[in-house]
Coordinates of C-alpha atoms in Angstrom, one line a residue:
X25 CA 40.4 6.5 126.1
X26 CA 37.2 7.4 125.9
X27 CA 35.9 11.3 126.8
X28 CA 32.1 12.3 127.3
X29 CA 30.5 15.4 128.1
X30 CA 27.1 15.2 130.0
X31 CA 23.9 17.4 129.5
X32 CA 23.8 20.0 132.2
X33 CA 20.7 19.2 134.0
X34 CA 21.2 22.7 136.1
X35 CA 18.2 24.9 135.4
X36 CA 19.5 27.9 133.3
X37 CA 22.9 26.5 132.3
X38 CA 23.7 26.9 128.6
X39 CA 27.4 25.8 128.2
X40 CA 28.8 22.3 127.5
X41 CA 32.0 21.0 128.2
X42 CA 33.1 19.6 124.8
X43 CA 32.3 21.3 121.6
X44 CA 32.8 20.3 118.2
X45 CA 35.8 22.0 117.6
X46 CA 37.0 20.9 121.0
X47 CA 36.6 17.5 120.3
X48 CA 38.8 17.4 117.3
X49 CA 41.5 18.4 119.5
X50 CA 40.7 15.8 121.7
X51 CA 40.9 13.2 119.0
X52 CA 44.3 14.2 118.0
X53 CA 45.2 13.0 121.6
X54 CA 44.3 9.9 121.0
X55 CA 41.0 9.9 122.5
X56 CA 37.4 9.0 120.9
X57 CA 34.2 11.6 122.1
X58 CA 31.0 11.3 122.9
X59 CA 28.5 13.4 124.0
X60 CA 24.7 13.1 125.4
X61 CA 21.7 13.7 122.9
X62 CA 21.3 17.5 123.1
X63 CA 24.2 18.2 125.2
X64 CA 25.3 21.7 123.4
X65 CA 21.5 22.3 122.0
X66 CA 20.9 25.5 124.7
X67 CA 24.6 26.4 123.7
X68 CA 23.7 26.5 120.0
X69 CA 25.8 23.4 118.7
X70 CA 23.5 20.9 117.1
X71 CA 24.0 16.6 117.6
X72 CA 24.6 16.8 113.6
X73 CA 27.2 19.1 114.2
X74 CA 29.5 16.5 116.6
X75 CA 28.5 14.3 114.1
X76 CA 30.1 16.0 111.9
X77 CA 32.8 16.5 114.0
X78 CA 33.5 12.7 114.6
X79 CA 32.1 13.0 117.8
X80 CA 29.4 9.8 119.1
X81 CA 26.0 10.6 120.4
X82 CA 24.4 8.3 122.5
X83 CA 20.8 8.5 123.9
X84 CA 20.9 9.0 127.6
X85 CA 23.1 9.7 130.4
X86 CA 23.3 6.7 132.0
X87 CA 24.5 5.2 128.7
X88 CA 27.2 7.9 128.2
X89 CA 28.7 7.5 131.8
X90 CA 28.9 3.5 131.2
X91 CA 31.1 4.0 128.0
X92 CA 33.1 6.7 128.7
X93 CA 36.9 6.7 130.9
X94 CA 36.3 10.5 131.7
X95 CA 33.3 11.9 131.9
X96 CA 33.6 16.1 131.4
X97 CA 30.9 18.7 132.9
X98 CA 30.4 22.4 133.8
X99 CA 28.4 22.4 137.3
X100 CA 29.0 19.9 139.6
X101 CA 27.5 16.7 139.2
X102 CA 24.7 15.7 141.1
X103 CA 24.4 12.9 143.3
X104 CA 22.2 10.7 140.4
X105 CA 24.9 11.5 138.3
X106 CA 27.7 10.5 140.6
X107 CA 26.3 7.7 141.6
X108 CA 26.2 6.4 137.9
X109 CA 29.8 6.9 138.0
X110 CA 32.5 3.5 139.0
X111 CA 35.7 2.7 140.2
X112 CA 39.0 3.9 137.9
X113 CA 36.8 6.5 136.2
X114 CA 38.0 10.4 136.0
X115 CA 35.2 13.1 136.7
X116 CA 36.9 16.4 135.5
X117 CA 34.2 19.8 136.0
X118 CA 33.6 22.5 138.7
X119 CA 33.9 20.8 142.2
X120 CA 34.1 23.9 145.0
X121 CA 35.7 21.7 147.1
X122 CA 36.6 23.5 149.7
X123 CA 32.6 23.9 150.5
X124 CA 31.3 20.6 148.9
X125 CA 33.2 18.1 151.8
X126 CA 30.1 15.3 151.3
X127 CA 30.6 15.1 147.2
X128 CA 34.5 14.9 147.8
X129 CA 33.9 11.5 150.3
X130 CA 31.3 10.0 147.3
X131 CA 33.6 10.4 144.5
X132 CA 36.4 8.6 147.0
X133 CA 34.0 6.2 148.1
X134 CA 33.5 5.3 144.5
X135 CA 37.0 5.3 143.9
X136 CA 36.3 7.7 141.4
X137 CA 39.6 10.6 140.3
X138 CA 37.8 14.4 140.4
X139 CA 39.6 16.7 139.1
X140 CA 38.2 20.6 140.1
X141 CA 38.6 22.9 137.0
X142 CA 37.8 25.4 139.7
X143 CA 41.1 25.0 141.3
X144 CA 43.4 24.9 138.4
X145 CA 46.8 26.7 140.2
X146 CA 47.2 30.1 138.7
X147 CA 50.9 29.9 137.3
X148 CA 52.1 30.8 134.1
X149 CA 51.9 27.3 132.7
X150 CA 48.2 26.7 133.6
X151 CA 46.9 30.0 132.3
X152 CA 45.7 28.1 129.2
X153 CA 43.6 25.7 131.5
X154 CA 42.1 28.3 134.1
X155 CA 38.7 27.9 133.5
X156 CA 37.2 30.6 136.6
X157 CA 39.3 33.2 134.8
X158 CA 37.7 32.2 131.3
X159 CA 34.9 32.5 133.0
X160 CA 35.3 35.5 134.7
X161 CA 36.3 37.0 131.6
X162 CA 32.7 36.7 129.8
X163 CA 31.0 37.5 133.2
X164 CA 32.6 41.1 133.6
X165 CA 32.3 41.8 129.5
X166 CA 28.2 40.7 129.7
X167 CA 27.9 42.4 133.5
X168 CA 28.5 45.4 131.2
X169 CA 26.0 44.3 128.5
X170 CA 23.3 43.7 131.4
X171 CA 23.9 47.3 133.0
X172 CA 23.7 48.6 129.5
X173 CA 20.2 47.3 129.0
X174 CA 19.0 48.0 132.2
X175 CA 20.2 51.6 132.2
X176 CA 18.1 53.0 129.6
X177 CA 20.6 56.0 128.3
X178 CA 23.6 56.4 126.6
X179 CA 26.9 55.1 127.6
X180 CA 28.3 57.6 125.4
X181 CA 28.4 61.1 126.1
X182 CA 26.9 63.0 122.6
X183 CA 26.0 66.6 121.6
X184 CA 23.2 66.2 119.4
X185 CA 20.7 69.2 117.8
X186 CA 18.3 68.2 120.9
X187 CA 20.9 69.0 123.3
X188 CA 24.2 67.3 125.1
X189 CA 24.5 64.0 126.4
X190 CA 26.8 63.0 129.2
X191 CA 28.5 60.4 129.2
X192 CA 27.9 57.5 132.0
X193 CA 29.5 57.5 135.3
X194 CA 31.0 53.5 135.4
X195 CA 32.6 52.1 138.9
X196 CA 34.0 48.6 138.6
X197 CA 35.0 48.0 142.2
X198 CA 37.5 45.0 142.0
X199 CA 40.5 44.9 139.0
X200 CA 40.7 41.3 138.7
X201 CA 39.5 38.9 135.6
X202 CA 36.1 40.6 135.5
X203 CA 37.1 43.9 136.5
X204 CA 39.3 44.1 134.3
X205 CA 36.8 42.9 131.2
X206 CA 34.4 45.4 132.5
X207 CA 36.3 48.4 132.5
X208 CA 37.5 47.0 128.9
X209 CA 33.5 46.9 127.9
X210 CA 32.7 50.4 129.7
X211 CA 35.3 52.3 127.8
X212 CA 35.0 50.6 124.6
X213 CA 31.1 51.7 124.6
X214 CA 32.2 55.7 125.8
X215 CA 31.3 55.5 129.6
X216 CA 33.7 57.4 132.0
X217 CA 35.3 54.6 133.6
X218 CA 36.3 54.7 137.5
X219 CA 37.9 51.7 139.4
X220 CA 38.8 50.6 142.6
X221 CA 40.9 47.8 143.6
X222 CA 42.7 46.8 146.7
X223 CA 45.7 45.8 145.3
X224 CA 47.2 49.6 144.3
X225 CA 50.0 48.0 142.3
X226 CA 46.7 47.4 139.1
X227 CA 46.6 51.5 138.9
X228 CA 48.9 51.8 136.2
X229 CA 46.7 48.5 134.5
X230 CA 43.6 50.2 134.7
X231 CA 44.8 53.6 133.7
X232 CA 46.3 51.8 130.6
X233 CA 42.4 50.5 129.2
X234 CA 41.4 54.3 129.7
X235 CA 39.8 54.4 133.1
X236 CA 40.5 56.5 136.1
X237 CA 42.1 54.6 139.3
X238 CA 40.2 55.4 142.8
X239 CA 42.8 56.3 145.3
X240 CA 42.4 56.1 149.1
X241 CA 44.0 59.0 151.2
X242 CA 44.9 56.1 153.5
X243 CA 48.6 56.2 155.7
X244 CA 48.2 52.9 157.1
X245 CA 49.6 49.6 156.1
X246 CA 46.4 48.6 154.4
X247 CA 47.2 45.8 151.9
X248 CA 49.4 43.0 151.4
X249 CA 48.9 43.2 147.5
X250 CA 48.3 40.0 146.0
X251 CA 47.5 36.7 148.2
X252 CA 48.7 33.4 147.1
X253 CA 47.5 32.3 143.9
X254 CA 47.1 35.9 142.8
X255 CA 44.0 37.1 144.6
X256 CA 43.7 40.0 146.2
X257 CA 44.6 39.7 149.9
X258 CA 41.9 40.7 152.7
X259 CA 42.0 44.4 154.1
X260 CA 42.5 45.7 157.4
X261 CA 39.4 46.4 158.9
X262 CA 40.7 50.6 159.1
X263 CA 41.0 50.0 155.3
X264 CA 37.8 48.7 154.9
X265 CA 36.0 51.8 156.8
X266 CA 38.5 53.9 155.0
X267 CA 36.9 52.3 151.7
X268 CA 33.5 52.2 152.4
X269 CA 33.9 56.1 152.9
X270 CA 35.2 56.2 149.9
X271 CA 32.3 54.7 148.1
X272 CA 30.4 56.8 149.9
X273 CA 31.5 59.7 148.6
X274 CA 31.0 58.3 144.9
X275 CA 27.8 56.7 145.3
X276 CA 25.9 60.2 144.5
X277 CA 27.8 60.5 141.3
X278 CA 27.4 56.8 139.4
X279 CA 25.2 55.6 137.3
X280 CA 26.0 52.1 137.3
X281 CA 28.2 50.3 139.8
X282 CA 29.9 46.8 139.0
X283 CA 31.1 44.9 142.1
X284 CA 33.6 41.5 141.1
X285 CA 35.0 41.4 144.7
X286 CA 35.8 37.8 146.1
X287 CA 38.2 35.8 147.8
X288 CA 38.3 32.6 147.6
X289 CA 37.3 30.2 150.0
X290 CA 35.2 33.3 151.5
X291 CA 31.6 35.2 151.9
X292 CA 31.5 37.8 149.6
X293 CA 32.9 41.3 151.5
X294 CA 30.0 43.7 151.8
X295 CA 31.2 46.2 150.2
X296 CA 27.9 48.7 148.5
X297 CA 25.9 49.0 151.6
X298 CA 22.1 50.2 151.9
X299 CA 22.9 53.9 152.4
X300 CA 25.0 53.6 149.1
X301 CA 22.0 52.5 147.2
X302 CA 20.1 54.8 148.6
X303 CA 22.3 57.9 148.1
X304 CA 22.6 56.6 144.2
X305 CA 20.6 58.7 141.2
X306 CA 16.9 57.1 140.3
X307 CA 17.8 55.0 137.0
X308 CA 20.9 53.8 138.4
X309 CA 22.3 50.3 138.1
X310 CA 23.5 47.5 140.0
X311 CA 25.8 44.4 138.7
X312 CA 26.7 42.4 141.5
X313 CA 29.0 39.6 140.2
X314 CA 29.7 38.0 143.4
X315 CA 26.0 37.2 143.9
X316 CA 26.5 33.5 144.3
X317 CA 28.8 34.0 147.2
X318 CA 26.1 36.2 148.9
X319 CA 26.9 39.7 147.3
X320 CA 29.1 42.8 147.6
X321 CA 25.9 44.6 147.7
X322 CA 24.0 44.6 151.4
X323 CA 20.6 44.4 149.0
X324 CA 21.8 42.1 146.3
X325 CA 19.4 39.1 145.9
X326 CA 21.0 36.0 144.0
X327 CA 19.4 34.4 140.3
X328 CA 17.4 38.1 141.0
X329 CA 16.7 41.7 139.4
X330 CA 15.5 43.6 142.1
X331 CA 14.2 48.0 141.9
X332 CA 14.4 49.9 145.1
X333 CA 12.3 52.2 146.4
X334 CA 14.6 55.2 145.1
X335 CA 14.6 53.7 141.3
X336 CA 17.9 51.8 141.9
X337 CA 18.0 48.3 139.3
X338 CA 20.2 45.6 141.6
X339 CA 21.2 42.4 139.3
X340 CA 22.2 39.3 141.2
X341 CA 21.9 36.9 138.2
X342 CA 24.5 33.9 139.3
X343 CA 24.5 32.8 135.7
X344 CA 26.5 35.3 133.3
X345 CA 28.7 32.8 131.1
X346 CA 25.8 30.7 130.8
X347 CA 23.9 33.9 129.1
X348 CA 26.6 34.0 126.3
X349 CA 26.6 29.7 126.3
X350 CA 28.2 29.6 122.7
X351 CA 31.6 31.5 123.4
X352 CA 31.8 30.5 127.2
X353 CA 31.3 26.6 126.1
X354 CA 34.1 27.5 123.9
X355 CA 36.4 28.6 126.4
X356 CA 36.0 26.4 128.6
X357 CA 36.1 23.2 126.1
X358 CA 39.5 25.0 125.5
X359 CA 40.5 24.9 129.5
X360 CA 39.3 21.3 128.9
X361 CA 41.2 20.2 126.2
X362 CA 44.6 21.6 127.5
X363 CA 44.2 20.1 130.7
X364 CA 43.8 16.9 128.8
X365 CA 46.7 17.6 126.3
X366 CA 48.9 18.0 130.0
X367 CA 47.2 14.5 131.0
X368 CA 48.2 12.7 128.0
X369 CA 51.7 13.7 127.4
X370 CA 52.4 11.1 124.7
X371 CA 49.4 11.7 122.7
X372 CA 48.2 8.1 122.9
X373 CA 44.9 8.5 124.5
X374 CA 46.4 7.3 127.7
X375 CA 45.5 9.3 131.0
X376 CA 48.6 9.8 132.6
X377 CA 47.9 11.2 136.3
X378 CA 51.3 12.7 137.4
X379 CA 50.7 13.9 140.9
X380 CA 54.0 15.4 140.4
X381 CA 52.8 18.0 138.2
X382 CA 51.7 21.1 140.0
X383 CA 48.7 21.8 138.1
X384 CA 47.6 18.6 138.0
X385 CA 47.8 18.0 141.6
X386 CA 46.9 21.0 142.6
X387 CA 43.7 20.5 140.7
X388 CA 43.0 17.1 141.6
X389 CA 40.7 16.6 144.7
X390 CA 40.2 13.0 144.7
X391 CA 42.7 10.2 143.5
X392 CA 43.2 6.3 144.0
X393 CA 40.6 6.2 147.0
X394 CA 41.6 9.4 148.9
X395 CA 40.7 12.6 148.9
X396 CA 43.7 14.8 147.8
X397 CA 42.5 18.3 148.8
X398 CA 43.8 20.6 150.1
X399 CA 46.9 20.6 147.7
X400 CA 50.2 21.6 148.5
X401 CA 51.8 24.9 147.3
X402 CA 53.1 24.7 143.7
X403 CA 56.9 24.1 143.2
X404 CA 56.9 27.3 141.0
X405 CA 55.8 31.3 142.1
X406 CA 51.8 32.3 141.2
X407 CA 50.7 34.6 138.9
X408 CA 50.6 37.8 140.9
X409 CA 51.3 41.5 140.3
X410 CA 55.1 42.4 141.2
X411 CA 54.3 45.2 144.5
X412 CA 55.4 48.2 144.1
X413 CA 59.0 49.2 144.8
X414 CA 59.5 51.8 147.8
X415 CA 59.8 55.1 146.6
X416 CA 63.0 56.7 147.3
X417 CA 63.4 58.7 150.2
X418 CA 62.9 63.0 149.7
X419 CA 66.3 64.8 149.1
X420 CA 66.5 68.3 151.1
X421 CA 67.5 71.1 148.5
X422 CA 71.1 71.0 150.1
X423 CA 71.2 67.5 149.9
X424 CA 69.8 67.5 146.0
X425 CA 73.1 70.1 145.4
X426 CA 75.8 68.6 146.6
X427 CA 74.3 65.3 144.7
X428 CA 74.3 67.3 141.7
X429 CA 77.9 68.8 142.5
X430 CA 78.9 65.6 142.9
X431 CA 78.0 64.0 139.8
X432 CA 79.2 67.1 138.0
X433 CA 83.0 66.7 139.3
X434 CA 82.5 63.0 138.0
X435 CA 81.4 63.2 134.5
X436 CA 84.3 65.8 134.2
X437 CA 86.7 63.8 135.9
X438 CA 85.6 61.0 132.8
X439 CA 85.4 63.8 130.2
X440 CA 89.1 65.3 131.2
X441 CA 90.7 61.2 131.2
X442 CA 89.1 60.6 128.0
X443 CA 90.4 64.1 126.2
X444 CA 93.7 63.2 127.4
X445 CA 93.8 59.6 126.3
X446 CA 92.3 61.3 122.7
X447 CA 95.0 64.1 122.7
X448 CA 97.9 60.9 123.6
X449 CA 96.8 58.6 120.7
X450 CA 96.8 62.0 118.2
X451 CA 100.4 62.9 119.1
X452 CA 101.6 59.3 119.0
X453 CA 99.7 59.3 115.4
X454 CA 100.8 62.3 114.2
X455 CA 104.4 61.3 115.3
X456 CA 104.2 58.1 112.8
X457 CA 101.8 59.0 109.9
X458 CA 102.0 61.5 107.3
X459 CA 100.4 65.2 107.6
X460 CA 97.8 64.2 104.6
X461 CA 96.3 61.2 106.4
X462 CA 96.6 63.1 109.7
X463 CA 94.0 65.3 108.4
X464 CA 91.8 63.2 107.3
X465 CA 92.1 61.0 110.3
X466 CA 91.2 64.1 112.6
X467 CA 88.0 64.9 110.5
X468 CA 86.9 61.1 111.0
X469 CA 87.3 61.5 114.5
X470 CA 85.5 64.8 114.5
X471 CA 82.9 63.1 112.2
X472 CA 82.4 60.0 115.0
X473 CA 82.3 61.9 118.0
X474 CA 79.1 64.6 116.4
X475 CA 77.4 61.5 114.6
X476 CA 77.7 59.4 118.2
X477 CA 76.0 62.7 119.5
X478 CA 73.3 62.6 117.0
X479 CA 72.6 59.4 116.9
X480 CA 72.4 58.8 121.1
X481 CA 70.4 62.3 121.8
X482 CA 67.6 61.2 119.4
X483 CA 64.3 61.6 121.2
X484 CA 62.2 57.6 121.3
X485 CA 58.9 58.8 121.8
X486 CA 57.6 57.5 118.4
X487 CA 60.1 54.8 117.7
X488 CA 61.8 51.8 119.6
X489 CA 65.2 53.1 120.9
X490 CA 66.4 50.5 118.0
X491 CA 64.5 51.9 115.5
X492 CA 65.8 55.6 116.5
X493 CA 68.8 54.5 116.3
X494 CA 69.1 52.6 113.0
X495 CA 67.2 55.8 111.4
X496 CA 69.6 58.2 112.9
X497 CA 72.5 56.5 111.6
X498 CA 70.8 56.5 108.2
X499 CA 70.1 60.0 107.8
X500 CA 74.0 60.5 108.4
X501 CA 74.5 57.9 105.6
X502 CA 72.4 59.7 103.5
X503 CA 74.3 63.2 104.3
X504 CA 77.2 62.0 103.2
X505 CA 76.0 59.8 100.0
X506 CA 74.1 63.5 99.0
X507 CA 77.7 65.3 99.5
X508 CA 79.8 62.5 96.9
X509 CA 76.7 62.1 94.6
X510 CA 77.9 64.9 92.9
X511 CA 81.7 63.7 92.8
X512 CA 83.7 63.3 89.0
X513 CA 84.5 59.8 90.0
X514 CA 81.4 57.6 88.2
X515 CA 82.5 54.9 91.2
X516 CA 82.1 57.4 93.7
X517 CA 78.7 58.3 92.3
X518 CA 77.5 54.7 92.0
X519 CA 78.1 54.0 95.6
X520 CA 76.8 57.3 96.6
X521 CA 73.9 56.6 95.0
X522 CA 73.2 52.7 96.2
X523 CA 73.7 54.2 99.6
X524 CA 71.0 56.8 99.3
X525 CA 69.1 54.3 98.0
X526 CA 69.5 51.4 100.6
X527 CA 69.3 53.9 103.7
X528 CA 66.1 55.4 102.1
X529 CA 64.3 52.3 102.2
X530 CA 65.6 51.9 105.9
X531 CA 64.7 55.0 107.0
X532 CA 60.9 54.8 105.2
X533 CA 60.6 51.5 106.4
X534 CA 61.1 52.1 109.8
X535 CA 58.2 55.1 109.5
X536 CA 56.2 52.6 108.0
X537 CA 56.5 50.0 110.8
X538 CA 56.2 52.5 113.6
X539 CA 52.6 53.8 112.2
X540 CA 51.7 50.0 111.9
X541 CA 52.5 50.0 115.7
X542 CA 50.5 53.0 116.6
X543 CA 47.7 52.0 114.6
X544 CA 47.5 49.1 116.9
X545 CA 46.5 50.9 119.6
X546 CA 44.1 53.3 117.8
X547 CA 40.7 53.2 118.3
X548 CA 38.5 51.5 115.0

């Protein structure tokens, strides 16, 4: 079949659905491309480029729409461009259909299938086609980027011969997609990182990327962790006070707030109120990602950058991935591609629209002249963050003893059966063999049971337990290679030394490997 991706007509919008490296995907599926004149010029990929790339460029859009089976775009299409648009033809971009109802009944009217990138279920299978996390990735990394630019010091902290620096004071309220890319950004550019999230299972997350988890002296059952579909489920209105309080308390002390709080289907929560902004530092920053939805900031102005009386910068810009078009058309060509790889199976160029697929029926909103949203739950369990195990009920101090006393009497118990079934199998032994292999068979015993000590009480903290292990038992083997090397036997020495060699090169190895591993984590 034949794919085409429109020229965004929305003012401001840089990214294209099909690039050039996406469509040589696409053409190993079986499908021929084609793109408008122009259509990835704002994202920096020239018409000679899909040329190059195999890709058709026709004039206009009217003339792309007529030739192609499914037509691919970023925003929404408008009505002109849905109208164009006829029966048996698949429209696959951002729909928002739970608040666009009228484009929903065109595209059925027209008989035309719509498949919303925007609802794309979040299981493990689909995360390779979930275009509003993609998405949300580049927004949270270039919310950071904008802050940055707007603040007008150091992220940093720095001692210099003019005096100290201190670092900046970061807040990323929400630890989802964005959150997390912003913390990721903050720390990676020296800011102290703070975050808050709703969802108190994400602490040890955000602690991991370096930043410092807001806790809420709260006793009530506040959250329900993750929602369906791995969102963060709404609070309790005493949790919401409990939070704004919280914030309040902050707001003095940050220089630059980034709010990514949304859920979908919703108003943005109001979540940075007036007073906050007020009670913030002159030079202070704003990011307000859920702008579009109406903001998490009371003062938040959408497509806007806005000062406050008090010297407070508030950015509403709607637009993020489209500010970095070049690596957000790239992502989301990729969501593309893979959700066309899923709807041709046979790699034939044949759209095969299995409404038994969960991710492609949850993400199709219109199909064979009806609309097919909402969708029903997927078969398999969301992507959502396991909740926390209860913690284990406090032991009194008498109640911690007699546990203790308890387990002692046990492990003796064990100790005492095993010494006597030792002590059995030595008599019956000693009864049968003769007294020069008796002692030698007691010093291999001996010889097992400290080794099995050695080797099991070997601390992991720089090594898998494997790797522990495997060196542990190696320096033994060289012990005892180091104690024959120096035997009369020219056998005795040969092996000796092949076994000094061979558990040398394990043992080196295994250092080698494990400061390749740390060195992964290490800071450039």
């Amino acid at each position: 079949m034949k794919v085409g991706a429109l020229r965004e007509v929305a003012e401001g919008e840089a990214r294209v659905a099909v690039t050039p490296s996406s469509a040589a995907h696409l053409k190993k599926l079986g499908h021929e491309v084609l793109v408008e004149q122009g259509a990835g010029s704002r994202a920096g990929f020239s018409d000679d480029e899909y040329r190059a790339a195999g890709v058709e460029v026709l004039p206009t859009a009217a003339a792309l729409t007529e030739a192609v089976d499914v037509l691919a775009k970023v925003r929404a299409p408008t009505d002109a461009e849905l109208n164009r648009m006829h029966e048996g033809q698949t429209l696959i971009s951002y729909i928002t259909p739970a608040s666009n109802p009228e484009l929903l009944e065109a595209a059925r009217a027209r008989g035309v299938t719509t498949i919303a990138m925007d609802m794309v279920p979040r299981i493990s299978r689909a995360q390779k086609m979930d275009a509003l996390s993609s998405m949300a990735n580049i927004a949270g990394y270039r919310a950071v980027i904008e802050a940055a630019a707007n603040f007008g010091r150091f992220f940093t902290g720095q001692v210099t011969a003019a005096g100290k620096v201190p670092p900046a004071k970061v807040l990323v309220v929400g630890a989802g997609v964005a959150g997390l890319a912003a913390i990721g950004t903050a720390t990676s550019l020296g800011a102290q990182v703070y975050a808050f999230d709703v969802r108190p299972e994400v602490a040890e997350q955000i602690e991991s990327m370096g930043a410092s988890f807001v806790y809420l002296d709260f006793a009530g059952a506040a959250q329900d962790g993750a929602a369906t579909g791995g969102y963060a489920a709404p609070s309790s209105p005493e949790f919401q006070a409990k939070q704004l309080e919280k914030f309040r308390e902050l707001a003095p002390q940050m220089d630059i707030v980034i709010t990514t709080a949304l859920i979908p289907g919703r108003p943005a929560p109001k979540l940075w109120t007036a007073d906050m902004v007020a009670a913030m530092k002159p030079g202070s920053v704003i990011v307000d990602l859920a702008a579009e939805r109406g903001g998490n900031c009371e003062l938040t102005v959408a497509d806007e950058k806005i000062v406050t009386e008090n010297g407070v910068t508030i950015i509403g810009y709607t637009d993020f991935p489209s500010r970095m078009g070049a690596q957000a058309s790239e992502l989301y060509a990729n969501n593309i591609r893979h959700f066309l790889s899923d709807l041709t199976p046979a790699k034939d160029g044949v759209i095969n629209q299995n409404m038994d697929d969960d991710v492609i029926r949850g993400a199709t909103v219109t199909h064979a002249g009806d609309v097919t949203f909402p969708p029903p739950p997927p078969k398999v369990q969301a992507i959502a963050v396991q909740k926390p195990k209860d913690k284990p009920k406090e032991l009194t101090a008498a109640e911690k003893r007699a546990a203790e006393i308890t387990a002692f009497k046990a492990q003796t118990r064990s100790q005492v059966t095993l010494i006597a079934i030792g002590a059995v199998l030595m008599l019956l032994v000693g009864l049968t063999a003769p007294a020069s292999f008796l002692s030698h068979f007691i010093v291999f015993v001996l010889a097992v049971f400290i080794g099995f000590q050695v080797i099991w009480n070997v601390s992991h903290s720089l090594h898998t337990p494997l790797m522990a292990i495997t060196n542990a038992i190696s320096s033994i083997i060289i012990l005892g290679a180091l104690m024959q090397i120096g035997s009369g036997s020219a056998l005795v020495v040969i092996l000796a030394a092949l076994s000094v060699l061979m558990a040398g090169i394990n043992i080196f190895g295994g250092f080698l490997v494990t400061r390749r591993m740390l060195a992964m984590f290490q800071k450039s």
